[in-house]
Coordinates of C-alpha atoms in Angstrom, one line a residue:
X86 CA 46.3 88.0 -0.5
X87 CA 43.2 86.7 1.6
X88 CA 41.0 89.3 -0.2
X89 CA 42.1 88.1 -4.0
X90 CA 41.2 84.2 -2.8
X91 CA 38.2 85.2 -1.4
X92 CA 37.2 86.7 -4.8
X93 CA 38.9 83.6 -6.2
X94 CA 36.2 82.5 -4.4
X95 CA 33.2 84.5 -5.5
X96 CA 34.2 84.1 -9.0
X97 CA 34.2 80.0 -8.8
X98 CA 30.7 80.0 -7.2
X99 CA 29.4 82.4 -9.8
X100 CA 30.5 80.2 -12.5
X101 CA 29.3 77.5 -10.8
X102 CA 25.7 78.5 -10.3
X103 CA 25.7 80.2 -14.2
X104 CA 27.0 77.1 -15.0
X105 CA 24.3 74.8 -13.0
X106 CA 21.3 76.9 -14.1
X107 CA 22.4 76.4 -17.6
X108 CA 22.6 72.8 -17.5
X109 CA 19.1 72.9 -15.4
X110 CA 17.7 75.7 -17.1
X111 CA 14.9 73.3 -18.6
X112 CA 13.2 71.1 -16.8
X113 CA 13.1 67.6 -18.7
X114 CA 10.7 65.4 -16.8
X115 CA 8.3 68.3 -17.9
X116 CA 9.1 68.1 -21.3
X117 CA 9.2 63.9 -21.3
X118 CA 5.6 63.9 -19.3
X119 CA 4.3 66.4 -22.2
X120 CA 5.9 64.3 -24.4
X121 CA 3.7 61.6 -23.9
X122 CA 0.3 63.4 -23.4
X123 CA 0.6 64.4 -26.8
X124 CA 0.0 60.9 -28.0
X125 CA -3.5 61.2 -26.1
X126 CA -4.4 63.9 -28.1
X127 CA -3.9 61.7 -31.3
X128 CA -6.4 59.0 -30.7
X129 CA -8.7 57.8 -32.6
X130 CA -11.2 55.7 -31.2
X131 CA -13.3 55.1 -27.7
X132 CA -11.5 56.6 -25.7
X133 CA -10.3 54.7 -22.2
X134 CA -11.2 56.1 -18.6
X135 CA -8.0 57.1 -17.5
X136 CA -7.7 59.8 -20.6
X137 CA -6.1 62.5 -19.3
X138 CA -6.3 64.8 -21.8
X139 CA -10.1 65.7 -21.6
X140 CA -10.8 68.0 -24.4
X141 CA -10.9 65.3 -27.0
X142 CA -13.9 62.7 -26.8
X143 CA -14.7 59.4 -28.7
X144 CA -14.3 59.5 -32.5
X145 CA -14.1 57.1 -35.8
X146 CA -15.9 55.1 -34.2
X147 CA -17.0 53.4 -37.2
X148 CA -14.1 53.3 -38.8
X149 CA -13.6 49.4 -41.5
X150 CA -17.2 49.2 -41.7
X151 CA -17.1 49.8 -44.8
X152 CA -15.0 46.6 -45.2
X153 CA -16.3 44.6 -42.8
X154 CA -13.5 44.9 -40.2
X155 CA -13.0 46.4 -36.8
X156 CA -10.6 49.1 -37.2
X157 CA -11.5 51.7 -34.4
X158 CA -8.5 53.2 -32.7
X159 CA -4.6 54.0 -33.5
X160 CA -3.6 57.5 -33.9
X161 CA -4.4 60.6 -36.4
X162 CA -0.8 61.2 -37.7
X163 CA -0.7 65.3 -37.9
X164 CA -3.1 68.2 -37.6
X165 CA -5.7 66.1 -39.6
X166 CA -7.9 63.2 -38.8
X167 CA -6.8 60.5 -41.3
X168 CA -5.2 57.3 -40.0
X169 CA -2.2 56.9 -42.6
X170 CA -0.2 53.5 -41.4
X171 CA 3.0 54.1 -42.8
X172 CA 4.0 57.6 -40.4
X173 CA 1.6 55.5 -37.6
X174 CA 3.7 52.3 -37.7
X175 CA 7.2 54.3 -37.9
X176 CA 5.9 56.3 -34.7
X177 CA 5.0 53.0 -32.6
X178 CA 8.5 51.9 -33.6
X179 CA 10.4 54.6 -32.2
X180 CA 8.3 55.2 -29.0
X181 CA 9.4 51.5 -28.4
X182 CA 12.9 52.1 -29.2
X183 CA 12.7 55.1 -27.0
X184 CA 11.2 52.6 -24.5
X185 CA 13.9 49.8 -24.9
X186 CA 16.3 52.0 -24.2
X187 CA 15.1 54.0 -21.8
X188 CA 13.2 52.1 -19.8
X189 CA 14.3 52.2 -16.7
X190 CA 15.1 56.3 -16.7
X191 CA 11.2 56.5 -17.6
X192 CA 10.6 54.1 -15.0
X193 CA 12.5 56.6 -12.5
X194 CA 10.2 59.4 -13.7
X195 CA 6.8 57.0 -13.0
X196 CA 6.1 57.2 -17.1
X197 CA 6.9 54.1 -18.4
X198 CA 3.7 52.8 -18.2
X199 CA 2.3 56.1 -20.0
X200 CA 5.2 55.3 -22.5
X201 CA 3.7 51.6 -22.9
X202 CA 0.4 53.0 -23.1
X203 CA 1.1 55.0 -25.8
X204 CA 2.6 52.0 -27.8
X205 CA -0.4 49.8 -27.0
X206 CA -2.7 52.4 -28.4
X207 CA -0.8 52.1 -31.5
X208 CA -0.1 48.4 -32.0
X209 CA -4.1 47.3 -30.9
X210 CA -5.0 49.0 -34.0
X211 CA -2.0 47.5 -36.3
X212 CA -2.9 43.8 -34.9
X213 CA -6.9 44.4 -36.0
X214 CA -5.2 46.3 -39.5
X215 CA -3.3 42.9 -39.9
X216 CA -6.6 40.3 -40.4
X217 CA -5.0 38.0 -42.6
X218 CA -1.4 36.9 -42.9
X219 CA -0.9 39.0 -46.1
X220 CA -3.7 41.4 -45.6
X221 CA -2.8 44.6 -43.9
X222 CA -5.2 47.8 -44.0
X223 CA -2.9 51.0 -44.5
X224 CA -5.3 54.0 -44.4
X225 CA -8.4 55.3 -43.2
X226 CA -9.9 58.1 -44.6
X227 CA -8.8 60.3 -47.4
X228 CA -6.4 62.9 -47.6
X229 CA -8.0 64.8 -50.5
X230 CA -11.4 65.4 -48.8
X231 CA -10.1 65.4 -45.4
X232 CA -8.3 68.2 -46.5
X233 CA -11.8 70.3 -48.0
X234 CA -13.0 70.0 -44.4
X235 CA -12.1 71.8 -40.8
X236 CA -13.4 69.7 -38.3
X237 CA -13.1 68.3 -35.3
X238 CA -12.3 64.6 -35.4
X239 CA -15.7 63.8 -33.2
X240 CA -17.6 66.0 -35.7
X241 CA -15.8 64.0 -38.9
X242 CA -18.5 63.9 -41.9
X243 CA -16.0 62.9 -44.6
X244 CA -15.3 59.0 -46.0
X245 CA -13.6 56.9 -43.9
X246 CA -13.0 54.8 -46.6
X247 CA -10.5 51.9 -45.9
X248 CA -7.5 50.9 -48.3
X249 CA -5.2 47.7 -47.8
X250 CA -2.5 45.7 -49.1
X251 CA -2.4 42.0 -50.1
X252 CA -0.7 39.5 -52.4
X253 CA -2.3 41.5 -55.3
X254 CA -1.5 44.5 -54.3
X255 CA 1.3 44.6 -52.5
X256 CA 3.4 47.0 -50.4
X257 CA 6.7 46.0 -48.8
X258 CA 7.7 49.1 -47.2
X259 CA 4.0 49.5 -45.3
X260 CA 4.1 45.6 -44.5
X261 CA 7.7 45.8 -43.4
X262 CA 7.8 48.7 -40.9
X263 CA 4.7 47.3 -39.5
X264 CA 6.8 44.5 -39.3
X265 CA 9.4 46.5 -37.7
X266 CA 7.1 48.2 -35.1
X267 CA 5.3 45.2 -33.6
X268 CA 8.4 43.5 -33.0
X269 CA 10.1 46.1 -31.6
X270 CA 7.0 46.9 -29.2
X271 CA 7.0 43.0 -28.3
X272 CA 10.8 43.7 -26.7
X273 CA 9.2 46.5 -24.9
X274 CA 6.5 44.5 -23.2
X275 CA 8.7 41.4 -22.9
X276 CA 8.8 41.7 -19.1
X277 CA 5.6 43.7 -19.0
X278 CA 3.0 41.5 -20.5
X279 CA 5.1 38.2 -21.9
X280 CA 1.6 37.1 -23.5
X281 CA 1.3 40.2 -25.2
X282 CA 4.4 40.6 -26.7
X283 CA 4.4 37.0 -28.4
X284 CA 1.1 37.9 -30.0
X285 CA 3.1 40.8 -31.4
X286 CA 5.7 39.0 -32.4
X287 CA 4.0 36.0 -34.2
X288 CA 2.2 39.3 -36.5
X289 CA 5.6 41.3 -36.9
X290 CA 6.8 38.0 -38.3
X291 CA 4.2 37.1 -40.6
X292 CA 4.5 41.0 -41.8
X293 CA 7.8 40.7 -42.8
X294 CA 7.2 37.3 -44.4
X295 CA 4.2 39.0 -46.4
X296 CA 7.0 42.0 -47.4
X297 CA 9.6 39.7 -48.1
X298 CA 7.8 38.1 -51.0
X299 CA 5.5 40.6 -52.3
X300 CA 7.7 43.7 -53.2
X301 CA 6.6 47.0 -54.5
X302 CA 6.3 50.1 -52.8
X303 CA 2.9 50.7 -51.1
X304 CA 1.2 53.8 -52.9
X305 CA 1.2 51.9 -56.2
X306 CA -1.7 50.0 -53.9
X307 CA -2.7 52.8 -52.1
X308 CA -2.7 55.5 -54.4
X309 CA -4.3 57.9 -51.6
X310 CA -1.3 57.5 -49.7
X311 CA 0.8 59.0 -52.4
X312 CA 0.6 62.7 -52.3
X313 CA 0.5 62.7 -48.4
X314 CA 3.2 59.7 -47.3
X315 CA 4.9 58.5 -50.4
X316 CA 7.4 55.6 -50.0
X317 CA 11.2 56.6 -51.7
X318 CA 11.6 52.1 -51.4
X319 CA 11.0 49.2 -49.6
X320 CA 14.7 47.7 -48.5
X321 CA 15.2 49.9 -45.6
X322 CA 12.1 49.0 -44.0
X323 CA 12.8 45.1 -44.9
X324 CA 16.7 45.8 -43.1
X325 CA 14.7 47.5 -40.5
X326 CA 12.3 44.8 -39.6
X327 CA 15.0 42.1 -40.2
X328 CA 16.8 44.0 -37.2
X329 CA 14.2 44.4 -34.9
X330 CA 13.2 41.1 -35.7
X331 CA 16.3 39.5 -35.0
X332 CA 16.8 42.1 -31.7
X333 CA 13.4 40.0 -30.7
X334 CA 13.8 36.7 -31.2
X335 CA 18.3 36.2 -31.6
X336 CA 16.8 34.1 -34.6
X337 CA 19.5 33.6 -37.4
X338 CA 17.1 33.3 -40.2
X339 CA 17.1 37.4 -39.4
X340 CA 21.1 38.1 -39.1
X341 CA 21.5 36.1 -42.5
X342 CA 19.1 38.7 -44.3
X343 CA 20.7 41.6 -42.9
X344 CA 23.9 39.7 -43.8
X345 CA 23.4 39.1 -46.9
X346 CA 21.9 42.6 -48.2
X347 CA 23.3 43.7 -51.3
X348 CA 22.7 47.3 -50.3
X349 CA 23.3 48.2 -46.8
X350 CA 22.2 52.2 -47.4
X351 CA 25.7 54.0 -48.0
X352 CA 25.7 57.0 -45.9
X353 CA 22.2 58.9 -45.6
X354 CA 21.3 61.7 -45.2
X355 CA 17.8 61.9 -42.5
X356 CA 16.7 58.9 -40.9
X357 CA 12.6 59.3 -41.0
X358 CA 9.2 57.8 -41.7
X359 CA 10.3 57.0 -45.4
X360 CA 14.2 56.1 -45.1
X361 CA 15.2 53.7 -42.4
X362 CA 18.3 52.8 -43.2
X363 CA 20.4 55.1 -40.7
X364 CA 18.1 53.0 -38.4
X365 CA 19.0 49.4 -39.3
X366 CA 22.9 50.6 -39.7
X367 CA 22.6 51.6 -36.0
X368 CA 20.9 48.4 -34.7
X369 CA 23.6 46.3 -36.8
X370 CA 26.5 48.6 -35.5
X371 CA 25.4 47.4 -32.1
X372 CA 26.1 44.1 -32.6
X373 CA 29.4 45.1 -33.9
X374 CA 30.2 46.7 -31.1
X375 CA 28.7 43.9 -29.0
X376 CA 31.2 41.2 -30.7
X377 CA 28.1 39.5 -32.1
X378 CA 29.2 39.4 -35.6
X379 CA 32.4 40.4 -37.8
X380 CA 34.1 43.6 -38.0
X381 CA 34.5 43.3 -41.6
X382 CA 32.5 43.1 -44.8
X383 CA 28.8 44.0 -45.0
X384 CA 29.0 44.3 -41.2
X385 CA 31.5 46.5 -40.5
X386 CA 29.9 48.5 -43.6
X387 CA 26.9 49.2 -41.7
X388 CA 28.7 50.3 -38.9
X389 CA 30.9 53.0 -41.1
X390 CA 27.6 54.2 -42.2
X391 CA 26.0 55.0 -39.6
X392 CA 28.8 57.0 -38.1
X393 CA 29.5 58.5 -41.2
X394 CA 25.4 60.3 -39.9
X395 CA 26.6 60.3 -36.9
X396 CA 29.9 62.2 -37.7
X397 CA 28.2 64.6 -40.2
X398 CA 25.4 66.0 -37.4
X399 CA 28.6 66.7 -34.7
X400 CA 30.1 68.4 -37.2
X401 CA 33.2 66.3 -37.8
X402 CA 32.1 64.7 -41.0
X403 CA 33.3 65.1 -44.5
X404 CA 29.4 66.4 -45.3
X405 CA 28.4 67.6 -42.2
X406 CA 24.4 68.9 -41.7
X407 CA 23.8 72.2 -42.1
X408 CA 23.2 74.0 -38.8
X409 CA 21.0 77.6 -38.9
X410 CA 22.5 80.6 -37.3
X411 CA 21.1 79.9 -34.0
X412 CA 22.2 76.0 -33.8
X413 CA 19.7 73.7 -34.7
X414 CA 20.7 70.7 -36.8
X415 CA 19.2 71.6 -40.3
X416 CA 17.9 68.7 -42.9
X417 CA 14.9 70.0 -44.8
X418 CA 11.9 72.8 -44.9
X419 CA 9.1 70.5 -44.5
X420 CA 8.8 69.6 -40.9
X421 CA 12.6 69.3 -40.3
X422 CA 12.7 69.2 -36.8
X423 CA 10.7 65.5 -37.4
X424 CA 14.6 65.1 -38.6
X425 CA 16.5 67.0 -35.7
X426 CA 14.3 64.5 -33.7
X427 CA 15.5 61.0 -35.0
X428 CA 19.0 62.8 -35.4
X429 CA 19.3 63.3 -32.0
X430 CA 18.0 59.7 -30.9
X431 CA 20.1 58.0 -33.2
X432 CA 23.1 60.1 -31.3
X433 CA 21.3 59.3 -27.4
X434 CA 20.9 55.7 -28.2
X435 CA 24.5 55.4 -29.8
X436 CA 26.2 56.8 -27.2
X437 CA 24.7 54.0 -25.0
X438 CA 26.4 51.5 -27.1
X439 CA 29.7 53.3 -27.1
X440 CA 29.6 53.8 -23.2
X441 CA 28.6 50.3 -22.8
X442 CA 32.1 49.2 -24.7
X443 CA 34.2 52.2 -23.8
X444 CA 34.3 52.2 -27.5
X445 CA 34.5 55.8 -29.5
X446 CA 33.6 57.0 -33.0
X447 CA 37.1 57.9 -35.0
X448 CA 35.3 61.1 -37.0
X449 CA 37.2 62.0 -40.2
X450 CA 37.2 65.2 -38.4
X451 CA 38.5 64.1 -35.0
X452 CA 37.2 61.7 -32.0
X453 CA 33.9 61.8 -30.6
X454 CA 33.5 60.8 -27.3
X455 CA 30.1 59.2 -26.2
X456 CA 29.8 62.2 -24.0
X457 CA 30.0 64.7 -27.1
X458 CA 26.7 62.8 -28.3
X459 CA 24.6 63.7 -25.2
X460 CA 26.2 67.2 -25.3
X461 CA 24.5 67.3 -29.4
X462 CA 21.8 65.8 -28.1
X463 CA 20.9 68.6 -25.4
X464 CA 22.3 71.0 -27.4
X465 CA 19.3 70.1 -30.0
X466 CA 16.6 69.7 -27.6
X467 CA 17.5 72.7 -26.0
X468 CA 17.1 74.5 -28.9
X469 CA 13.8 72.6 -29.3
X470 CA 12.8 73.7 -25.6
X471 CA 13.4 77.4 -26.1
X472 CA 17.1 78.3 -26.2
X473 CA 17.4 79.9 -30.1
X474 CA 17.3 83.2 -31.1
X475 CA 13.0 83.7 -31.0
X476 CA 13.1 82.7 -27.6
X477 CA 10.1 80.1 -28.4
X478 CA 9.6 76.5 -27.4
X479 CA 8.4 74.2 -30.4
X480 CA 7.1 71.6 -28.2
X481 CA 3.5 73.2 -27.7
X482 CA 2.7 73.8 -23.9
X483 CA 6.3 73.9 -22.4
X484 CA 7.6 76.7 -21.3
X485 CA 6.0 80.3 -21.3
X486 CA 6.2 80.9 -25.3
X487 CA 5.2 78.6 -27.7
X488 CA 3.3 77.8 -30.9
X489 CA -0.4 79.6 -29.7
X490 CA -1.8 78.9 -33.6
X491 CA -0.7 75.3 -34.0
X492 CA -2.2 73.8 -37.2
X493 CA -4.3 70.9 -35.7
X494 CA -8.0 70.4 -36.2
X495 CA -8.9 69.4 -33.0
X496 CA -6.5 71.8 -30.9
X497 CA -8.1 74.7 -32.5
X498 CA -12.1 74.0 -32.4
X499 CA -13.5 74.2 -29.1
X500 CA -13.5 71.2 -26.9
X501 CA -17.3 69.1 -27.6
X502 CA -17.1 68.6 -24.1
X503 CA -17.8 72.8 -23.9
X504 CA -19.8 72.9 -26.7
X505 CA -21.5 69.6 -28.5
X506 CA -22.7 71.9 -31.7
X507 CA -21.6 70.0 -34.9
X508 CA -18.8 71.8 -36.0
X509 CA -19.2 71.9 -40.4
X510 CA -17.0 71.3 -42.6
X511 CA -16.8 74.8 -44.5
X512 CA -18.0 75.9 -40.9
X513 CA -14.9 75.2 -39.1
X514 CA -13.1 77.2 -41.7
X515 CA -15.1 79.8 -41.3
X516 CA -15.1 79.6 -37.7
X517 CA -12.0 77.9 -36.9
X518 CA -9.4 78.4 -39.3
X519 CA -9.5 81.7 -39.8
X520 CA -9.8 82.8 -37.0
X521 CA -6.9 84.9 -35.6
X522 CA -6.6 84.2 -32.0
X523 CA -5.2 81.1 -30.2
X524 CA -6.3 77.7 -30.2
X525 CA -8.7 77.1 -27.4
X526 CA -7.2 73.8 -26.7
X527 CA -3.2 73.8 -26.0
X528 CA -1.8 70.2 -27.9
X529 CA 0.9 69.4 -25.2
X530 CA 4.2 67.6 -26.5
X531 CA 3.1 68.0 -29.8
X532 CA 6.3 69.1 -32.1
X533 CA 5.8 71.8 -34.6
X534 CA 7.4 71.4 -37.6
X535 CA 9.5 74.4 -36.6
X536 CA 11.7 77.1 -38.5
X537 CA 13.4 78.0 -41.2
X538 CA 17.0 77.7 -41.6
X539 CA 17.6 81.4 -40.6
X540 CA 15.6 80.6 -37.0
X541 CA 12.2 82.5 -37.9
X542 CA 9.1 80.9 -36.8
X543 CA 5.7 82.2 -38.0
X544 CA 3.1 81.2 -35.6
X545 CA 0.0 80.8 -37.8
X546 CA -2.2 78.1 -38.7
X547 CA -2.4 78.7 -42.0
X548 CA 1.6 77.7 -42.4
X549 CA 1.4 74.2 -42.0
X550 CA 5.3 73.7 -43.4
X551 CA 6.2 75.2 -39.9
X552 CA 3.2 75.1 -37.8
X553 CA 1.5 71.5 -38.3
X554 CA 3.2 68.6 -35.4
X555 CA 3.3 65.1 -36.1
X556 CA 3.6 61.9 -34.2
X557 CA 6.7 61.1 -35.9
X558 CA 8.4 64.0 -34.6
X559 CA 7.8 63.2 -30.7
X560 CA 8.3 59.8 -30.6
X561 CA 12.1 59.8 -30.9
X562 CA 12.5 63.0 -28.1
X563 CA 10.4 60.4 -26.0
X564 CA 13.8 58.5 -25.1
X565 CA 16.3 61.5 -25.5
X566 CA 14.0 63.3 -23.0
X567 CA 14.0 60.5 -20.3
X568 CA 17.5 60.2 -20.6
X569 CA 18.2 64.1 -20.0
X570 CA 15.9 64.5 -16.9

C-alpha cells in the first residue's frame, strides 16, 4: 500500500514538473524585451544616444526637403527603407493599445518606458507629417525604385520624394488612422507626459475632422502607395478613430458617430493595417460590457461582431479560421502571421474586459471562458516562439533557431559602423542579396511573415512572402507578450 502512494507520488511530481516546464518552456520577458528592440532597428532618422541597437546609424536625414518640411524620423515599415504612413500609423496605434492595456505588466518588466519610446518615435514624425490641419504627408520615398536598389538605409541613393494628402486630394482612411493612433498614444502618455499627450490629442482631432469631410480612399492621392499598402475603404478607420477618440476624451460628439454608423463591419474576417473594423467592434463591445451604452441596436451589433472573430479563431464559430497541421491560426499567405498577431491581441485584450465583468462569450459552438482566450493566446505565440513542427522561432533572435536569411536591407549588409564603404545599389545585390550565408546583423523581435499553411518555412531572403517582418506584425505581440511573462 505505502509503495503504490509513494509512486502515487512520483507520478504527481512528474506531471507536475512536465507540466510547469511546459507552461515555462519560453521565456516571455525575453521575447517582450526583443519585441521592442525591433522597433530600434526600424528608425529612420538621427538617431538618440541611448540607441541600443548599434549596428544601424543616422539615415534620411533629409528626408521633406524636397517640400520644404521637416520630416526626419518615424519608422521604415518592412525589409525596405520607405516610410509608408498608413502600415506606420496602424503600428503606433497598436503598440499604444498594447501599452494601455498593459501597462502596468510592462511596467513590472522595467519596459514601459521602452514601450513609450517606441510610440514617441512614431508619433514625433506623424505630428511634423501633420503641418496643416488638412495637410498630412503619407509617404517618403518610392516603392518602385526602392525596390531596384539593395542598400543600406544610411547608404540610401534613391528619391525620397514626399507625397501628401489635403482637401484636394484627399484620403480618409490615411487621415483617420492617423487619427486613431495619436489619440490612442495620447491615453498612453496621459500620466506620463500630460503636456504631451494633449498635443496629440488636439492633431488626432483635427485628423479625424480632415477625414470626416474629405472622403476617398488614400492611393487615389498617393498613387505610390497603391501597389505596396492599398486601402480596401475608409469607414473602419473613421469607426476606429471615432473610438479611440472618444476612449480619449469621453466626448459624445465621438459615441454619436460610432452610434450612428450605418455599417458597423458585419463579421470580419483579419483585423489589420487595411481593415479595422474587428478593432472598433472590440473598443465599442467594451463599453457594452462596461454598461456605458445599450445592449441593443447598433451597439449590441458591434459587440456580436466582434465575438463572432473572436468565436471563429477558438474554434467555436460557425466559420472558424483555418488552423495548419501544426496549430497556428491561418488567415492568408502574404505575411499571415501580421494576422495571427492582431488575432491574438484582440483575444488578450478581450479577455480583460470579460474578467473585468465576470462576463463570458456565448460561442455558437459553446462558452468561452476569458481563461480559454489566454490559453489561444499562448497557444499562438507559442507556436510563434518555436513550438510547431520545424522547431523554429519566427520572432528573429529568440531562441536557438530562427530566421538566419531574413529579408531586410539593413539586417543583411554589414553594419557602417564595421565598414563605412558606400554600399551600391546593384552592389548590394550583388553583394548582399545573393549572398548565401546569414545576415551579419541579427533584426531582434522582428516577426517574419512566417509559413505556409502546411507549417514549412523557407529561410531565404529571396522569399519575401515568408521571410520579410514588418512593424505591423510586432506591435500587437507587444501587449500579449507583457501579459504572458
Amino acid at each position: 500500500m505505502a509503495s503504490s502512494k509513494v509512486f502515487g507520488l512520483l507520478c504527481l511530481s512528474v506531471f507536475l514538473l512536465t507540466h510547469n516546464s511546459v507552461l515555462a518552456s519560453f521565456d516571455y520577458g525575453d521575447a517582450l524585451t526583443k519585441s521592442l528592440l525591433y522597433y530600434e532597428a526600424q528608425r529612420s532618422g538621427k538617431l538618440p544616444p541611448n540607441q541600443r541597437v548599434q549596428w544601424r546609424g543616422d539615415s534620411g536625414l533629409k528626408d521633406g526637403s524636397d517640400a520644404g518640411v521637416d520630416l526626419v524620423g518615424g519608422y521604415y515599415d518592412a525589409g525596405d527603407n520607405v516610410k509608408f504612413g498608413f502600415p506606420m500609423a496602424f503600428t503606433i496605434t497598436m503598440l499604444s493599445w498594447s501599452t494601455i492595456e498593459f501597462g502596468s505588466k510592462l511596467d513590472a518588466k522595467s519596459e514601459l518606458s521602452n514601450a513609450l519610446d517606441a510610440i514617441k518615435w512614431g508619433t514625433d514624425y506623424l505630428i511634423k507629417a501633420h503641418a496643416a490641419p488638412n495637410v498630412l504627408y503619407g509617404e517618403i520615398g518610392d516603392g518602385d525604385s526602392d525596390h531596384e536598389c539593395w542598400q543600406r538605409p544610411e547608404d540610401m541613393t534613391t528619391p525620397r520624394t514626399t507625397f501628401k494628402i489635403d482637401e484636394q486630394h484627399p484620403g480618409a482612411d490615411l487621415a483617420g488612422e492617423t487619427a486613431a493612433a495619436l489619440a490612442a498614444a495620447s491615453i498612453a502618455f496621459k500620466d506620463k507626459d500630460s503636456k504631451y499627450a494633449s498635443e496629440l490629442l488636439t492633431h488626432a482631432k483635427e485628423l479625424f475632422e480632415f477625414a470626416r469631410d474629405h472622403s476617398g480612399v488614400y492611393q487615389n492621392s498617393i498613387n505610390v502607395a497603391g501597389k505596396f499598402y492599398s486601402s480596401s475603404g475608409y469607414e473602419d478607420e473613421l469607426l476606429w478613430a471615432a473610438a479611440w477618440l472618444h476612449r480619449a476624451t469621453d466626448d459624445k460628439t465621438y459615441l454619436d458617430y460610432l452610434g450612428q454608423a450605418g455599417n458597423t463591419g458585419g463579421a470580419r474576417t483579419v483585423f489589420s493595417w487595411d481593415d479595422k473594423f474587428i478593432g472598433a467592434q472590440v473598443l465599442v463591445a467594451k463599453l457594452v460590457l462596461e454598461g456605458k451604452v445599450e445592449s441593443s441596436g447598433t451597439w449590441s451589433q458591434y459587440k456580436s461582431q466582434a465575438e463572432q472573430f473572436i468565436c471563429s479563431c477558438i474554434q467555436k464559430g460557425n466559420s472558424n479560421v483555418k488552423k495548419t497541421p501544426g496549430g497556428l491560426l491561418w488567415f492568408l499567405p502574404w505575411n499571415n502571421l501580421q494576422y495571427t498577431s492582431t488575432a491574438v491581441f484582440v483575444a488578450t485584450a478581450y479577455s480583460e474586459y470579460l474578467n473585468a465583468k465576470h462576463a463570458l462569450i456565448q460561442c455558437p459552438g459553446g462558452i468561452v471562458q476569458p481563461k480559454d482566450l489566454i490559453d489561444l493566446a499562448q497557444s499562438q505565440v507559442d507556436y510563434i516562439l518555436g513550438s510547431n513542427p520545424g522547431g523554429i522561432s519566427f520572432m528573429v533572435g529568440f531562441g536557438t533557431k530562427y530566421p538566419t536569411q531574413v529579408h531586410h536591407r539593413a539586417a543583411s549588409i554589414v553594419s557602417i559602423k564595421k565598414d563605412a564603404a558606400p554600399v551600391s545599389c546593384k552592389g548590394g545585390f550583388d553583394s548582399w542579396f545573393n549572398n548565401n550565408s546569414p545576415n551579419p546583423n541579427v533584426v531582434d523581435g522582428a516577426i517574419v511573415g512566417g509559413p505556409d499553411e502546411n507549417d514549412a518555412y523557407t529561410d531565404s531572403r529571396s522569399n519575401y512572402q515568408m521571410a520579410e517582418p514588418a512593424t505591423v506584425s510586432t506591435a500587437p505581440l507587444v501587449g500579449v507578450l507583457a501579459k504572458l511573462a
